[in-house]
């Protein structure tokens, strides 16, 4: 999770965490260390192969020194 343009966003990959991936501040993207795909951290869309579908986006808030998120999927 990163702060991009004053917006905090979380976008986890489907089967692997994106938090260990490289964050590109210019592009606002994170790269999956498992397969090399990049995702836009603001809306979850896939930016390059091998990913073609977006990853879920979750509500995130920063409160004091903590970052909170929740998975609202059913």
PDB file of N, CA and C in Angstrom:
ATOM      1  N   UNK A   1       0.837  -1.168   0.000  1.00  0.00           N
ATOM      2  CA  UNK A   1       0.000   0.000   0.000  1.00  0.00           C
ATOM      3  C   UNK A   1       0.882   1.230   0.000  1.00  0.00           C
ATOM      4  N   UNK A   2       0.500   2.194  -0.811  1.00  0.00           N
ATOM      5  CA  UNK A   2       1.295   3.405  -0.934  1.00  0.00           C
ATOM      6  C   UNK A   2       0.374   4.603  -1.014  1.00  0.00           C
ATOM      7  N   UNK A   3       0.931   5.756  -0.776  1.00  0.00           N
ATOM      8  CA  UNK A   3       0.209   7.008  -0.945  1.00  0.00           C
ATOM      9  C   UNK A   3       0.579   7.582  -2.303  1.00  0.00           C
ATOM     10  N   UNK A   4      -0.395   7.752  -3.168  1.00  0.00           N
ATOM     11  CA  UNK A   4      -0.164   8.272  -4.510  1.00  0.00           C
ATOM     12  C   UNK A   4      -1.047   9.484  -4.705  1.00  0.00           C
ATOM     13  N   UNK A   5      -0.448  10.608  -5.052  1.00  0.00           N
ATOM     14  CA  UNK A   5      -1.198  11.838  -5.279  1.00  0.00           C
ATOM     15  C   UNK A   5      -2.162  12.102  -4.126  1.00  0.00           C
ATOM     16  N   UNK A   6      -1.665  11.952  -2.883  1.00  0.00           N
ATOM     17  CA  UNK A   6      -2.444  12.179  -1.667  1.00  0.00           C
ATOM     18  C   UNK A   6      -3.599  11.199  -1.504  1.00  0.00           C
ATOM     19  N   UNK A   7      -3.564  10.068  -2.182  1.00  0.00           N
ATOM     20  CA  UNK A   7      -4.614   9.059  -2.062  1.00  0.00           C
ATOM     21  C   UNK A   7      -3.973   7.756  -1.613  1.00  0.00           C
ATOM     22  N   UNK A   8      -4.524   7.126  -0.602  1.00  0.00           N
ATOM     23  CA  UNK A   8      -3.989   5.848  -0.137  1.00  0.00           C
ATOM     24  C   UNK A   8      -4.809   4.742  -0.772  1.00  0.00           C
ATOM     25  N   UNK A   9      -4.138   3.788  -1.372  1.00  0.00           N
ATOM     26  CA  UNK A   9      -4.824   2.753  -2.129  1.00  0.00           C
ATOM     27  C   UNK A   9      -4.197   1.397  -1.862  1.00  0.00           C
ATOM     28  N   UNK A  10      -4.990   0.347  -1.814  1.00  0.00           N
ATOM     29  CA  UNK A  10      -4.473  -1.005  -1.685  1.00  0.00           C
ATOM     30  C   UNK A  10      -4.996  -1.870  -2.812  1.00  0.00           C
ATOM     31  N   UNK A  11      -4.122  -2.560  -3.524  1.00  0.00           N
ATOM     32  CA  UNK A  11      -4.538  -3.435  -4.605  1.00  0.00           C
ATOM     33  C   UNK A  11      -3.755  -4.736  -4.552  1.00  0.00           C
ATOM     34  N   UNK A  12      -4.245  -5.735  -3.852  1.00  0.00           N
ATOM     35  CA  UNK A  12      -3.524  -7.007  -3.785  1.00  0.00           C
ATOM     36  C   UNK A  12      -3.714  -7.854  -5.036  1.00  0.00           C
ATOM     37  N   UNK A  13      -2.697  -8.587  -5.391  1.00  0.00           N
ATOM     38  CA  UNK A  13      -2.787  -9.503  -6.524  1.00  0.00           C
ATOM     39  C   UNK A  13      -3.646 -10.701  -6.130  1.00  0.00           C
ATOM     40  N   UNK A  14      -4.146 -11.437  -7.115  1.00  0.00           N
ATOM     41  CA  UNK A  14      -5.082 -12.536  -6.868  1.00  0.00           C
ATOM     42  C   UNK A  14      -4.486 -13.666  -6.024  1.00  0.00           C
ATOM     43  N   UNK A  15      -3.317 -14.130  -6.373  1.00  0.00           N
ATOM     44  CA  UNK A  15      -2.734 -15.275  -5.679  1.00  0.00           C
ATOM     45  C   UNK A  15      -1.438 -14.934  -4.957  1.00  0.00           C
ATOM     46  N   UNK A  16      -1.004 -13.712  -5.033  1.00  0.00           N
ATOM     47  CA  UNK A  16       0.297 -13.348  -4.472  1.00  0.00           C
ATOM     48  C   UNK A  16       0.245 -11.895  -4.030  1.00  0.00           C
ATOM     49  N   UNK A  17       0.883 -11.586  -2.932  1.00  0.00           N
ATOM     50  CA  UNK A  17       0.842 -10.215  -2.429  1.00  0.00           C
ATOM     51  C   UNK A  17       1.644  -9.269  -3.325  1.00  0.00           C
ATOM     52  N   UNK A  18       1.115  -8.078  -3.524  1.00  0.00           N
ATOM     53  CA  UNK A  18       1.822  -7.065  -4.297  1.00  0.00           C
ATOM     54  C   UNK A  18       2.686  -6.172  -3.417  1.00  0.00           C
ATOM     55  N   UNK A  19       2.538  -6.281  -2.122  1.00  0.00           N
ATOM     56  CA  UNK A  19       3.261  -5.386  -1.217  1.00  0.00           C
ATOM     57  C   UNK A  19       4.773  -5.539  -1.304  1.00  0.00           C
ATOM     58  N   UNK A  20       5.254  -6.689  -1.767  1.00  0.00           N
ATOM     59  CA  UNK A  20       6.697  -6.881  -1.894  1.00  0.00           C
ATOM     60  C   UNK A  20       7.220  -6.432  -3.252  1.00  0.00           C
ATOM     61  N   UNK A  21       6.313  -6.003  -4.130  1.00  0.00           N
ATOM     62  CA  UNK A  21       6.719  -5.569  -5.462  1.00  0.00           C
ATOM     63  C   UNK A  21       7.294  -4.170  -5.484  1.00  0.00           C
ATOM     64  N   UNK A  22       7.976  -3.841  -6.584  1.00  0.00           N
ATOM     65  CA  UNK A  22       8.574  -2.516  -6.741  1.00  0.00           C
ATOM     66  C   UNK A  22       7.490  -1.494  -7.059  1.00  0.00           C
ATOM     67  N   UNK A  23       7.512  -0.381  -6.337  1.00  0.00           N
ATOM     68  CA  UNK A  23       6.537   0.687  -6.521  1.00  0.00           C
ATOM     69  C   UNK A  23       7.151   1.785  -7.376  1.00  0.00           C
ATOM     70  N   UNK A  24       6.480   2.131  -8.481  1.00  0.00           N
ATOM     71  CA  UNK A  24       6.942   3.176  -9.387  1.00  0.00           C
ATOM     72  C   UNK A  24       6.149   4.441  -9.095  1.00  0.00           C
ATOM     73  N   UNK A  25       6.786   5.434  -8.483  1.00  0.00           N
ATOM     74  CA  UNK A  25       6.077   6.656  -8.085  1.00  0.00           C
ATOM     75  C   UNK A  25       5.688   7.514  -9.279  1.00  0.00           C
ATOM     76  N   UNK A  26       6.445   7.464 -10.358  1.00  0.00           N
ATOM     77  CA  UNK A  26       6.126   8.246 -11.552  1.00  0.00           C
ATOM     78  C   UNK A  26       4.878   7.709 -12.232  1.00  0.00           C
ATOM     79  N   UNK A  27       4.800   6.397 -12.366  1.00  0.00           N
ATOM     80  CA  UNK A  27       3.686   5.746 -13.050  1.00  0.00           C
ATOM     81  C   UNK A  27       2.511   5.480 -12.117  1.00  0.00           C
ATOM     82  N   UNK A  28       2.760   5.426 -10.813  1.00  0.00           N
ATOM     83  CA  UNK A  28       1.704   5.069  -9.869  1.00  0.00           C
ATOM     84  C   UNK A  28       1.342   3.606  -9.993  1.00  0.00           C
ATOM     85  N   UNK A  29       2.373   2.767 -10.131  1.00  0.00           N
ATOM     86  CA  UNK A  29       2.132   1.339 -10.333  1.00  0.00           C
ATOM     87  C   UNK A  29       2.988   0.512  -9.394  1.00  0.00           C
ATOM     88  N   UNK A  30       2.587  -0.750  -9.265  1.00  0.00           N
ATOM     89  CA  UNK A  30       3.362  -1.717  -8.501  1.00  0.00           C
ATOM     90  C   UNK A  30       3.564  -2.938  -9.392  1.00  0.00           C
ATOM     91  N   UNK A  31       4.768  -3.522  -9.315  1.00  0.00           N
ATOM     92  CA  UNK A  31       5.091  -4.690 -10.126  1.00  0.00           C
ATOM     93  C   UNK A  31       5.026  -5.943  -9.275  1.00  0.00           C
ATOM     94  N   UNK A  32       4.363  -6.965  -9.781  1.00  0.00           N
ATOM     95  CA  UNK A  32       4.278  -8.246  -9.091  1.00  0.00           C
ATOM     96  C   UNK A  32       5.617  -8.969  -9.233  1.00  0.00           C
ATOM     97  N   UNK A  33       6.230  -9.327  -8.101  1.00  0.00           N
ATOM     98  CA  UNK A  33       7.519 -10.019  -8.148  1.00  0.00           C
ATOM     99  C   UNK A  33       7.370 -11.461  -8.625  1.00  0.00           C
ATOM    100  N   UNK A  34       6.165 -11.991  -8.603  1.00  0.00           N
ATOM    101  CA  UNK A  34       5.936 -13.371  -9.027  1.00  0.00           C
ATOM    102  C   UNK A  34       5.962 -13.514 -10.545  1.00  0.00           C
ATOM    103  N   UNK A  35       5.250 -12.631 -11.273  1.00  0.00           N
ATOM    104  CA  UNK A  35       5.173 -12.793 -12.723  1.00  0.00           C
ATOM    105  C   UNK A  35       5.503 -11.539 -13.518  1.00  0.00           C
ATOM    106  N   UNK A  36       5.863 -10.428 -12.866  1.00  0.00           N
ATOM    107  CA  UNK A  36       6.333  -9.249 -13.583  1.00  0.00           C
ATOM    108  C   UNK A  36       5.271  -8.317 -14.128  1.00  0.00           C
ATOM    109  N   UNK A  37       4.008  -8.623 -13.932  1.00  0.00           N
ATOM    110  CA  UNK A  37       2.950  -7.725 -14.403  1.00  0.00           C
ATOM    111  C   UNK A  37       2.937  -6.474 -13.534  1.00  0.00           C
ATOM    112  N   UNK A  38       2.478  -5.354 -14.107  1.00  0.00           N
ATOM    113  CA  UNK A  38       2.352  -4.114 -13.351  1.00  0.00           C
ATOM    114  C   UNK A  38       0.884  -3.731 -13.268  1.00  0.00           C
ATOM    115  N   UNK A  39       0.503  -3.163 -12.123  1.00  0.00           N
ATOM    116  CA  UNK A  39      -0.876  -2.754 -11.875  1.00  0.00           C
ATOM    117  C   UNK A  39      -0.907  -1.307 -11.413  1.00  0.00           C
ATOM    118  N   UNK A  40      -1.912  -0.556 -11.873  1.00  0.00           N
ATOM    119  CA  UNK A  40      -2.119   0.814 -11.413  1.00  0.00           C
ATOM    120  C   UNK A  40      -2.655   0.737  -9.991  1.00  0.00           C
ATOM    121  N   UNK A  41      -2.002   1.403  -9.043  1.00  0.00           N
ATOM    122  CA  UNK A  41      -2.425   1.300  -7.645  1.00  0.00           C
ATOM    123  C   UNK A  41      -3.677   2.112  -7.342  1.00  0.00           C
ATOM    124  N   UNK A  42      -4.085   3.002  -8.247  1.00  0.00           N
ATOM    125  CA  UNK A  42      -5.283   3.808  -8.004  1.00  0.00           C
ATOM    126  C   UNK A  42      -6.565   3.073  -8.357  1.00  0.00           C
ATOM    127  N   UNK A  43      -6.521   2.261  -9.429  1.00  0.00           N
ATOM    128  CA  UNK A  43      -7.753   1.585  -9.843  1.00  0.00           C
ATOM    129  C   UNK A  43      -7.595   0.081 -10.060  1.00  0.00           C
ATOM    130  N   UNK A  44      -6.391  -0.454  -9.909  1.00  0.00           N
ATOM    131  CA  UNK A  44      -6.172  -1.892 -10.012  1.00  0.00           C
ATOM    132  C   UNK A  44      -5.997  -2.439 -11.412  1.00  0.00           C
ATOM    133  N   UNK A  45      -6.094  -1.590 -12.447  1.00  0.00           N
ATOM    134  CA  UNK A  45      -6.028  -2.124 -13.818  1.00  0.00           C
ATOM    135  C   UNK A  45      -4.635  -2.648 -14.149  1.00  0.00           C
ATOM    136  N   UNK A  46      -4.626  -3.689 -14.968  1.00  0.00           N
ATOM    137  CA  UNK A  46      -3.373  -4.285 -15.424  1.00  0.00           C
ATOM    138  C   UNK A  46      -2.748  -3.360 -16.459  1.00  0.00           C
ATOM    139  N   UNK A  47      -1.450  -3.107 -16.332  1.00  0.00           N
ATOM    140  CA  UNK A  47      -0.757  -2.197 -17.238  1.00  0.00           C
ATOM    141  C   UNK A  47       0.089  -2.922 -18.275  1.00  0.00           C
ATOM    142  N   UNK A  48       0.396  -4.207 -18.042  1.00  0.00           N
ATOM    143  CA  UNK A  48       1.184  -4.955 -19.015  1.00  0.00           C
ATOM    144  C   UNK A  48       0.994  -6.454 -18.788  1.00  0.00           C
ATOM    145  N   UNK A  49       1.341  -7.204 -19.830  1.00  0.00           N
ATOM    146  CA  UNK A  49       1.280  -8.663 -19.749  1.00  0.00           C
ATOM    147  C   UNK A  49       2.312  -9.142 -18.730  1.00  0.00           C
ATOM    148  N   UNK A  50       2.087 -10.263 -18.116  1.00  0.00           N
ATOM    149  CA  UNK A  50       1.101 -11.283 -18.439  1.00  0.00           C
ATOM    150  C   UNK A  50      -0.272 -11.076 -17.819  1.00  0.00           C
ATOM    151  N   UNK A  51      -0.525  -9.971 -17.150  1.00  0.00           N
ATOM    152  CA  UNK A  51      -1.852  -9.721 -16.570  1.00  0.00           C
ATOM    153  C   UNK A  51      -2.709  -8.946 -17.568  1.00  0.00           C
ATOM    154  N   UNK A  52      -3.977  -9.329 -17.673  1.00  0.00           N
ATOM    155  CA  UNK A  52      -4.905  -8.647 -18.571  1.00  0.00           C
ATOM    156  C   UNK A  52      -6.159  -8.177 -17.850  1.00  0.00           C
ATOM    157  N   UNK A  53      -6.369  -8.645 -16.640  1.00  0.00           N
ATOM    158  CA  UNK A  53      -7.547  -8.246 -15.871  1.00  0.00           C
ATOM    159  C   UNK A  53      -7.101  -7.468 -14.639  1.00  0.00           C
ATOM    160  N   UNK A  54      -7.945  -6.555 -14.177  1.00  0.00           N
ATOM    161  CA  UNK A  54      -7.567  -5.764 -12.999  1.00  0.00           C
ATOM    162  C   UNK A  54      -7.578  -6.604 -11.728  1.00  0.00           C
ATOM    163  N   UNK A  55      -6.851  -6.140 -10.733  1.00  0.00           N
ATOM    164  CA  UNK A  55      -6.901  -6.746  -9.407  1.00  0.00           C
ATOM    165  C   UNK A  55      -7.911  -5.962  -8.575  1.00  0.00           C
ATOM    166  N   UNK A  56      -8.486  -6.578  -7.546  1.00  0.00           N
ATOM    167  CA  UNK A  56      -9.473  -5.873  -6.717  1.00  0.00           C
ATOM    168  C   UNK A  56      -8.866  -4.660  -6.024  1.00  0.00           C
ATOM    169  N   UNK A  57      -9.689  -3.661  -5.824  1.00  0.00           N
ATOM    170  CA  UNK A  57      -9.290  -2.467  -5.079  1.00  0.00           C
ATOM    171  C   UNK A  57     -10.098  -2.448  -3.794  1.00  0.00           C
ATOM    172  N   UNK A  58      -9.444  -2.149  -2.682  1.00  0.00           N
ATOM    173  CA  UNK A  58     -10.096  -2.158  -1.379  1.00  0.00           C
ATOM    174  C   UNK A  58     -10.055  -0.774  -0.752  1.00  0.00           C
ATOM    175  N   UNK A  59     -11.072  -0.445   0.055  1.00  0.00           N
ATOM    176  CA  UNK A  59     -11.023   0.831   0.771  1.00  0.00           C
ATOM    177  C   UNK A  59      -9.888   0.806   1.790  1.00  0.00           C
ATOM    178  N   UNK A  60      -9.170   1.910   1.859  1.00  0.00           N
ATOM    179  CA  UNK A  60      -8.023   2.019   2.754  1.00  0.00           C
ATOM    180  C   UNK A  60      -8.073   3.379   3.428  1.00  0.00           C
ATOM    181  N   UNK A  61      -7.738   3.402   4.714  1.00  0.00           N
ATOM    182  CA  UNK A  61      -7.636   4.696   5.393  1.00  0.00           C
ATOM    183  C   UNK A  61      -6.400   4.710   6.273  1.00  0.00           C
ATOM    184  N   UNK A  62      -5.844   5.884   6.402  1.00  0.00           N
ATOM    185  CA  UNK A  62      -4.683   6.089   7.262  1.00  0.00           C
ATOM    186  C   UNK A  62      -5.185   6.782   8.521  1.00  0.00           C
ATOM    187  N   UNK A  63      -4.896   6.193   9.668  1.00  0.00           N
ATOM    188  CA  UNK A  63      -5.334   6.753  10.943  1.00  0.00           C
ATOM    189  C   UNK A  63      -4.176   6.676  11.926  1.00  0.00           C
ATOM    190  N   UNK A  64      -3.723   7.831  12.374  1.00  0.00           N
ATOM    191  CA  UNK A  64      -2.562   7.928  13.265  1.00  0.00           C
ATOM    192  C   UNK A  64      -1.355   7.299  12.569  1.00  0.00           C
ATOM    193  N   UNK A  65      -0.749   6.289  13.138  1.00  0.00           N
ATOM    194  CA  UNK A  65       0.413   5.649  12.518  1.00  0.00           C
ATOM    195  C   UNK A  65       0.067   4.308  11.883  1.00  0.00           C
ATOM    196  N   UNK A  66      -1.208   4.072  11.613  1.00  0.00           N
ATOM    197  CA  UNK A  66      -1.628   2.779  11.068  1.00  0.00           C
ATOM    198  C   UNK A  66      -2.361   2.963   9.741  1.00  0.00           C
ATOM    199  N   UNK A  67      -2.336   1.918   8.923  1.00  0.00           N
ATOM    200  CA  UNK A  67      -3.112   1.872   7.682  1.00  0.00           C
ATOM    201  C   UNK A  67      -4.117   0.748   7.834  1.00  0.00           C
ATOM    202  N   UNK A  68      -5.389   1.063   7.601  1.00  0.00           N
ATOM    203  CA  UNK A  68      -6.483   0.110   7.760  1.00  0.00           C
ATOM    204  C   UNK A  68      -7.113  -0.167   6.400  1.00  0.00           C
ATOM    205  N   UNK A  69      -7.454  -1.423   6.156  1.00  0.00           N
ATOM    206  CA  UNK A  69      -8.165  -1.790   4.938  1.00  0.00           C
ATOM    207  C   UNK A  69      -9.138  -2.911   5.264  1.00  0.00           C
ATOM    208  N   UNK A  70     -10.082  -3.134   4.359  1.00  0.00           N
ATOM    209  CA  UNK A  70     -11.010  -4.254   4.542  1.00  0.00           C
ATOM    210  C   UNK A  70     -11.379  -4.812   3.176  1.00  0.00           C
ATOM    211  N   UNK A  71     -11.690  -6.081   3.158  1.00  0.00           N
ATOM    212  CA  UNK A  71     -12.089  -6.785   1.942  1.00  0.00           C
ATOM    213  C   UNK A  71     -13.602  -6.900   1.958  1.00  0.00           C
ATOM    214  N   UNK A  72     -14.272  -6.135   1.105  1.00  0.00           N
ATOM    215  CA  UNK A  72     -15.733  -6.124   1.056  1.00  0.00           C
ATOM    216  C   UNK A  72     -16.314  -7.138   0.076  1.00  0.00           C
ATOM    217  N   UNK A  73     -15.457  -7.953  -0.546  1.00  0.00           N
ATOM    218  CA  UNK A  73     -15.981  -8.931  -1.507  1.00  0.00           C
ATOM    219  C   UNK A  73     -16.784 -10.000  -0.782  1.00  0.00           C
ATOM    220  N   UNK A  74     -17.804 -10.504  -1.439  1.00  0.00           N
ATOM    221  CA  UNK A  74     -18.625 -11.591  -0.866  1.00  0.00           C
ATOM    222  C   UNK A  74     -18.019 -12.935  -1.150  1.00  0.00           C
TER     223      UNK A  74
END
